[in-house]
mmCIF file of C-alpha atoms in Angstrom:
data_model
loop_
_atom_site.group_PDB
_atom_site.id
_atom_site.type_symbol
_atom_site.label_atom_id
_atom_site.label_comp_id
_atom_site.label_asym_id
_atom_site.label_seq_id
_atom_site.Cartn_x
_atom_site.Cartn_y
_atom_site.Cartn_z
ATOM 1 C CA GLU A 1 -0.005 -0.290 -0.108
ATOM 2 C CA VAL A 2 1.161 3.390 -0.824
ATOM 3 C CA GLN A 3 1.615 5.907 1.934
ATOM 4 C CA LEU A 4 2.992 9.252 2.139
ATOM 5 C CA LEU A 5 3.580 10.783 5.392
ATOM 6 C CA GLU A 6 4.548 14.517 5.550
ATOM 7 C CA SER A 7 6.447 16.355 9.031
ATOM 8 C CA GLY A 8 8.227 19.674 9.554
ATOM 9 C CA GLY A 9 5.325 22.169 9.267
ATOM 10 C CA ASP A 10 5.650 24.411 11.857
ATOM 11 C CA LEU A 11 5.278 28.877 12.519
ATOM 12 C CA VAL A 12 8.231 30.642 11.429
ATOM 13 C CA GLN A 13 9.160 33.955 10.730
ATOM 14 C CA PRO A 14 9.026 35.744 7.717
ATOM 15 C CA GLY A 15 12.432 35.359 6.009
ATOM 16 C CA GLY A 16 12.752 32.160 8.026
ATOM 17 C CA SER A 17 13.791 28.694 6.718
ATOM 18 C CA LEU A 18 11.903 25.487 7.101
ATOM 19 C CA ARG A 19 12.366 21.962 5.915
ATOM 20 C CA LEU A 20 9.625 19.594 5.179
ATOM 21 C CA SER A 21 10.038 15.588 4.656
ATOM 22 C CA CYS A 22 7.689 13.293 2.741
ATOM 23 C CA ALA A 23 8.662 9.714 4.328
ATOM 24 C CA VAL A 24 7.270 7.130 1.730
ATOM 25 C CA SER A 25 6.171 3.357 1.784
ATOM 26 C CA GLY A 26 5.074 0.699 -0.668
ATOM 27 C CA PHE A 27 7.099 2.215 -3.510
ATOM 28 C CA THR A 28 10.530 3.203 -4.145
ATOM 29 C CA LEU A 29 11.591 6.881 -5.111
ATOM 30 C CA THR A 30 13.700 5.535 -8.288
ATOM 31 C CA ASN A 31 10.900 4.036 -10.136
ATOM 32 C CA TYR A 32 11.040 5.475 -13.894
ATOM 33 C CA ALA A 33 8.377 8.428 -14.718
ATOM 34 C CA MET A 34 7.370 8.416 -11.627
ATOM 35 C CA ILE A 35 7.425 12.249 -9.965
ATOM 36 C CA MET A 36 7.138 13.653 -6.654
ATOM 37 C CA SER A 37 5.470 17.494 -6.016
ATOM 38 C CA TRP A 38 4.428 19.204 -3.518
ATOM 39 C CA VAL A 39 1.352 21.024 -3.818
ATOM 40 C CA ARG A 40 0.030 23.640 -1.156
ATOM 41 C CA GLN A 41 -2.949 25.048 -0.130
ATOM 42 C CA ALA A 42 -3.673 28.394 1.278
ATOM 43 C CA PRO A 43 -6.373 28.870 4.254
ATOM 44 C CA GLY A 44 -9.968 28.896 2.172
ATOM 45 C CA LYS A 45 -7.880 28.571 -1.072
ATOM 46 C CA GLY A 46 -7.059 26.299 -4.083
ATOM 47 C CA LEU A 47 -4.552 24.077 -4.450
ATOM 48 C CA GLU A 48 -1.129 25.251 -5.695
ATOM 49 C CA TRP A 49 1.641 23.091 -7.068
ATOM 50 C CA VAL A 50 4.811 24.109 -5.698
ATOM 51 C CA SER A 51 7.800 21.652 -7.104
ATOM 52 C CA GLY A 52 8.497 18.239 -8.103
ATOM 53 C CA ILE A 53 11.441 15.929 -8.557
ATOM 54 C CA GLY A 54 11.186 12.975 -10.692
ATOM 55 C CA ASP A 55 12.681 10.114 -13.065
ATOM 56 C CA ALA A 56 15.899 8.560 -12.753
ATOM 57 C CA THR A 57 18.524 11.266 -12.876
ATOM 58 C CA GLY A 58 16.212 13.312 -10.153
ATOM 59 C CA SER A 59 14.887 16.303 -12.442
ATOM 60 C CA THR A 60 13.486 19.334 -10.855
ATOM 61 C CA TYR A 61 10.472 21.498 -11.293
ATOM 62 C CA TYR A 62 9.164 24.675 -9.521
ATOM 63 C CA THR A 63 6.442 26.992 -9.477
ATOM 64 C CA ASP A 64 8.219 30.718 -10.495
ATOM 65 C CA SER A 65 7.055 32.036 -7.056
ATOM 66 C CA VAL A 66 9.013 29.817 -4.953
ATOM 67 C CA MET A 67 12.182 29.496 -7.630
ATOM 68 C CA GLY A 68 15.492 30.459 -6.164
ATOM 69 C CA ARG A 69 14.074 30.119 -2.407
ATOM 70 C CA PHE A 70 12.679 26.818 -1.984
ATOM 71 C CA THR A 71 14.453 23.661 -3.329
ATOM 72 C CA ILE A 72 13.049 20.073 -3.419
ATOM 73 C CA SER A 73 15.416 16.821 -3.372
ATOM 74 C CA ARG A 74 15.041 13.072 -2.375
ATOM 75 C CA ASP A 75 16.979 10.600 -0.036
ATOM 76 C CA THR A 76 16.048 7.282 -2.069
ATOM 77 C CA SER A 77 18.285 5.278 1.000
ATOM 78 C CA LYS A 78 15.651 7.018 3.258
ATOM 79 C CA ASN A 79 12.491 6.845 0.837
ATOM 80 C CA THR A 80 12.031 10.925 1.791
ATOM 81 C CA VAL A 81 11.505 13.346 -0.342
ATOM 82 C CA TYR A 82 12.417 16.827 1.431
ATOM 83 C CA LEU A 83 11.019 20.781 0.393
ATOM 84 C CA GLN A 84 13.908 22.878 1.858
ATOM 85 C CA MET A 85 12.066 26.623 2.010
ATOM 86 C CA ASN A 86 14.202 30.170 2.591
ATOM 87 C CA ASN A 87 13.076 33.275 2.748
ATOM 88 C CA LEU A 88 9.801 32.634 4.065
ATOM 89 C CA ARG A 89 6.957 34.904 2.933
ATOM 90 C CA ALA A 90 3.608 35.205 4.585
ATOM 91 C CA GLU A 91 2.390 34.206 1.236
ATOM 92 C CA ASP A 92 4.013 30.941 1.953
ATOM 93 C CA THR A 93 1.466 30.200 4.212
ATOM 94 C CA ALA A 94 -0.511 26.834 3.846
ATOM 95 C CA ILE A 95 -0.887 23.244 4.066
ATOM 96 C CA TYR A 96 2.066 21.557 2.354
ATOM 97 C CA TYR A 97 0.834 18.135 0.629
ATOM 98 C CA CYS A 98 3.107 15.505 -0.923
ATOM 99 C CA ALA A 99 1.760 14.226 -3.619
ATOM 100 C CA LYS A 100 2.928 11.269 -6.015
ATOM 101 C CA GLY A 101 2.660 11.525 -9.839
ATOM 102 C CA GLN A 102 1.848 8.102 -11.454
ATOM 103 C CA SER A 103 3.274 8.750 -14.642
ATOM 104 C CA ALA A 104 4.413 12.481 -14.227
ATOM 105 C CA TRP A 105 1.630 14.723 -12.888
ATOM 106 C CA ASP A 106 -1.025 12.573 -12.542
ATOM 107 C CA PHE A 107 -1.293 12.947 -8.757
ATOM 108 C CA HIS A 108 -2.671 9.266 -7.675
ATOM 109 C CA SER A 109 -1.748 9.555 -3.940
ATOM 110 C CA TRP A 110 -1.335 12.095 -1.383
ATOM 111 C CA GLY A 111 0.126 12.679 2.448
ATOM 112 C CA GLN A 112 -2.370 14.257 4.753
ATOM 113 C CA GLY A 113 -0.178 17.441 4.687
ATOM 114 C CA THR A 114 1.529 19.537 7.020
ATOM 115 C CA LEU A 115 1.161 23.326 8.015
ATOM 116 C CA VAL A 116 3.317 26.110 7.651
ATOM 117 C CA ILE A 117 2.564 29.480 9.078
ATOM 118 C CA VAL A 118 4.652 32.026 8.423
ATOM 119 C CA SER A 119 3.740 35.118 10.603
ATOM 120 C CA SER A 120 5.460 37.592 12.987
ATOM 121 C CA ASP B 1 1.114 28.998 -17.621
ATOM 122 C CA ILE B 2 -1.696 27.289 -18.840
ATOM 123 C CA GLN B 3 -4.758 28.959 -17.320
ATOM 124 C CA MET B 4 -7.498 26.848 -15.632
ATOM 125 C CA THR B 5 -11.353 28.202 -15.325
ATOM 126 C CA GLN B 6 -13.951 26.236 -14.097
ATOM 127 C CA SER B 7 -17.864 26.455 -14.232
ATOM 128 C CA PRO B 8 -19.595 27.249 -11.800
ATOM 129 C CA SER B 9 -18.195 27.858 -9.063
ATOM 130 C CA SER B 10 -20.496 26.553 -6.631
ATOM 131 C CA LEU B 11 -23.768 24.474 -6.979
ATOM 132 C CA SER B 12 -26.275 22.836 -4.834
ATOM 133 C CA ALA B 13 -27.893 19.635 -5.970
ATOM 134 C CA SER B 14 -30.075 17.152 -4.294
ATOM 135 C CA VAL B 15 -29.281 13.341 -3.865
ATOM 136 C CA GLY B 16 -29.921 11.383 -7.136
ATOM 137 C CA ASP B 17 -29.076 14.074 -9.247
ATOM 138 C CA ARG B 18 -26.747 14.470 -12.049
ATOM 139 C CA VAL B 19 -24.386 17.019 -12.072
ATOM 140 C CA SER B 20 -22.001 18.917 -14.621
ATOM 141 C CA ILE B 21 -18.605 21.064 -13.993
ATOM 142 C CA SER B 22 -17.072 22.375 -16.407
ATOM 143 C CA CYS B 23 -13.169 23.100 -16.351
ATOM 144 C CA ARG B 24 -11.548 24.750 -19.901
ATOM 145 C CA THR B 25 -7.809 25.594 -20.312
ATOM 146 C CA SER B 26 -6.149 28.232 -21.996
ATOM 147 C CA GLN B 27 -4.888 26.513 -24.730
ATOM 148 C CA SER B 28 -5.218 22.851 -25.909
ATOM 149 C CA ILE B 29 -3.489 20.010 -23.305
ATOM 150 C CA THR B 30 -4.674 17.197 -25.470
ATOM 151 C CA THR B 31 -6.474 14.853 -22.807
ATOM 152 C CA SER B 32 -3.696 15.822 -19.967
ATOM 153 C CA LEU B 33 -6.617 16.842 -17.567
ATOM 154 C CA ASN B 34 -6.863 15.315 -13.846
ATOM 155 C CA TRP B 35 -9.822 15.943 -11.563
ATOM 156 C CA TYR B 36 -9.716 15.719 -7.882
ATOM 157 C CA GLN B 37 -12.356 15.642 -4.847
ATOM 158 C CA GLN B 38 -11.580 17.319 -1.868
ATOM 159 C CA LYS B 39 -13.181 17.677 1.650
ATOM 160 C CA PRO B 40 -13.071 19.611 4.379
ATOM 161 C CA GLY B 41 -10.168 19.030 6.234
ATOM 162 C CA LYS B 42 -9.066 16.068 3.658
ATOM 163 C CA ALA B 43 -6.289 15.591 1.559
ATOM 164 C CA PRO B 44 -7.340 16.146 -2.567
ATOM 165 C CA LYS B 45 -8.463 12.375 -3.984
ATOM 166 C CA LEU B 46 -7.936 11.678 -7.931
ATOM 167 C CA LEU B 47 -11.229 11.102 -9.333
ATOM 168 C CA ILE B 48 -10.558 11.258 -13.080
ATOM 169 C CA TYR B 49 -6.911 11.097 -14.551
ATOM 170 C CA ARG B 50 -6.203 11.727 -18.520
ATOM 171 C CA ALA B 51 -9.368 13.581 -19.082
ATOM 172 C CA SER B 52 -11.914 9.911 -18.925
ATOM 173 C CA SER B 53 -9.465 7.283 -17.210
ATOM 174 C CA LEU B 54 -11.006 6.633 -13.551
ATOM 175 C CA PRO B 55 -8.447 4.932 -10.566
ATOM 176 C CA SER B 56 -9.294 1.763 -9.359
ATOM 177 C CA GLY B 57 -11.565 2.538 -6.535
ATOM 178 C CA VAL B 58 -13.626 5.464 -8.028
ATOM 179 C CA PRO B 59 -17.025 4.730 -8.316
ATOM 180 C CA SER B 60 -18.860 4.457 -12.012
ATOM 181 C CA ARG B 61 -20.895 7.317 -11.277
ATOM 182 C CA PHE B 62 -17.992 9.610 -11.807
ATOM 183 C CA SER B 63 -17.104 9.971 -15.783
ATOM 184 C CA GLY B 64 -14.641 12.542 -17.619
ATOM 185 C CA SER B 65 -14.820 13.910 -21.090
ATOM 186 C CA GLY B 66 -13.098 16.074 -23.239
ATOM 187 C CA SER B 67 -10.178 17.080 -25.224
ATOM 188 C CA GLY B 68 -8.244 20.041 -26.249
ATOM 189 C CA ALA B 69 -9.425 22.482 -23.967
ATOM 190 C CA ALA B 70 -12.441 21.891 -22.948
ATOM 191 C CA PHE B 71 -13.631 19.185 -20.521
ATOM 192 C CA THR B 72 -16.459 17.761 -18.074
ATOM 193 C CA LEU B 73 -16.339 16.024 -14.679
ATOM 194 C CA THR B 74 -20.094 14.474 -14.750
ATOM 195 C CA ILE B 75 -21.302 12.670 -11.806
ATOM 196 C CA SER B 76 -24.764 10.625 -11.830
ATOM 197 C CA ASN B 77 -26.973 9.829 -9.168
ATOM 198 C CA LEU B 78 -25.233 12.446 -6.456
ATOM 199 C CA GLN B 79 -24.401 10.680 -3.070
ATOM 200 C CA PRO B 80 -24.476 12.197 0.484
ATOM 201 C CA GLU B 81 -20.581 11.453 0.388
ATOM 202 C CA ASP B 82 -20.226 12.961 -3.334
ATOM 203 C CA PHE B 83 -20.804 16.424 -1.424
ATOM 204 C CA ALA B 84 -17.104 18.379 -1.749
ATOM 205 C CA THR B 85 -14.959 20.423 -3.571
ATOM 206 C CA TYR B 86 -14.037 19.419 -7.224
ATOM 207 C CA PHE B 87 -10.759 20.411 -8.714
ATOM 208 C CA CYS B 88 -9.520 20.400 -12.406
ATOM 209 C CA GLN B 89 -6.053 20.117 -13.098
ATOM 210 C CA GLN B 90 -3.392 19.939 -16.157
ATOM 211 C CA SER B 91 -0.925 17.803 -16.508
ATOM 212 C CA TYR B 92 0.246 19.000 -19.793
ATOM 213 C CA ARG B 93 3.337 21.356 -18.796
ATOM 214 C CA THR B 94 4.716 22.705 -15.945
ATOM 215 C CA PRO B 95 3.772 24.892 -13.879
ATOM 216 C CA ILE B 96 1.104 22.475 -13.219
ATOM 217 C CA THR B 97 -1.819 24.401 -12.564
ATOM 218 C CA PHE B 98 -4.802 23.471 -10.540
ATOM 219 C CA GLY B 99 -8.779 24.943 -11.251
ATOM 220 C CA PRO B 100 -10.134 27.204 -9.007
ATOM 221 C CA GLY B 101 -12.647 24.798 -7.488
ATOM 222 C CA THR B 102 -16.207 23.971 -8.204
ATOM 223 C CA ARG B 103 -17.895 23.374 -4.453
ATOM 224 C CA VAL B 104 -21.431 21.004 -4.892
ATOM 225 C CA ASP B 105 -23.880 21.739 -1.510
ATOM 226 C CA ILE B 106 -26.632 19.976 -0.501
ATOM 227 C CA LYS B 107 -29.800 22.116 -2.019
#
């Protein structure tokens, strides 16, 4: 059974940093054509794709608003995907979901989410 | 970026009704369109992928159609557990984008 478990969400001041983790089980992160993504949802708002990492070479992808501030990575030995978030802004406040793409960007499995609040 | 619109933004329906939600994209995305259901306090759940394919475990009352830039999610025989918010999402190219959502309420 595929399971995704996010952790690392917290209250952080503007300009601060946070690292989110997504521990996966039931599959391996090196599956060809599979991409792991982070998708966020601000309180009461819609869904926003943030970043993805995948395929055999670990190619990375970002939405423009986080480019240069967020870094996605993976540790295949720990079956974990990370999202390093630097220079956080109030508009980054959201629930961050980890999602597994069955083939690239079809998000067949989701974690329960972890809450990030950026506030002074 | 590929822009997504959904209509209506909300609707009220009764158990047993047939409901349709429209999703339009700012350019052709062939059939690279997914639909998700989200209930309050829960993660989204994939309902339809590649415009018309059902993942295992999704009831057959859910169906998807369309190609190019116009897509439809149809729920036939609406059930109590179907009252939720529905999002479309394009998987054609990055940045991946979602529609603003359609809330389905009980009439």
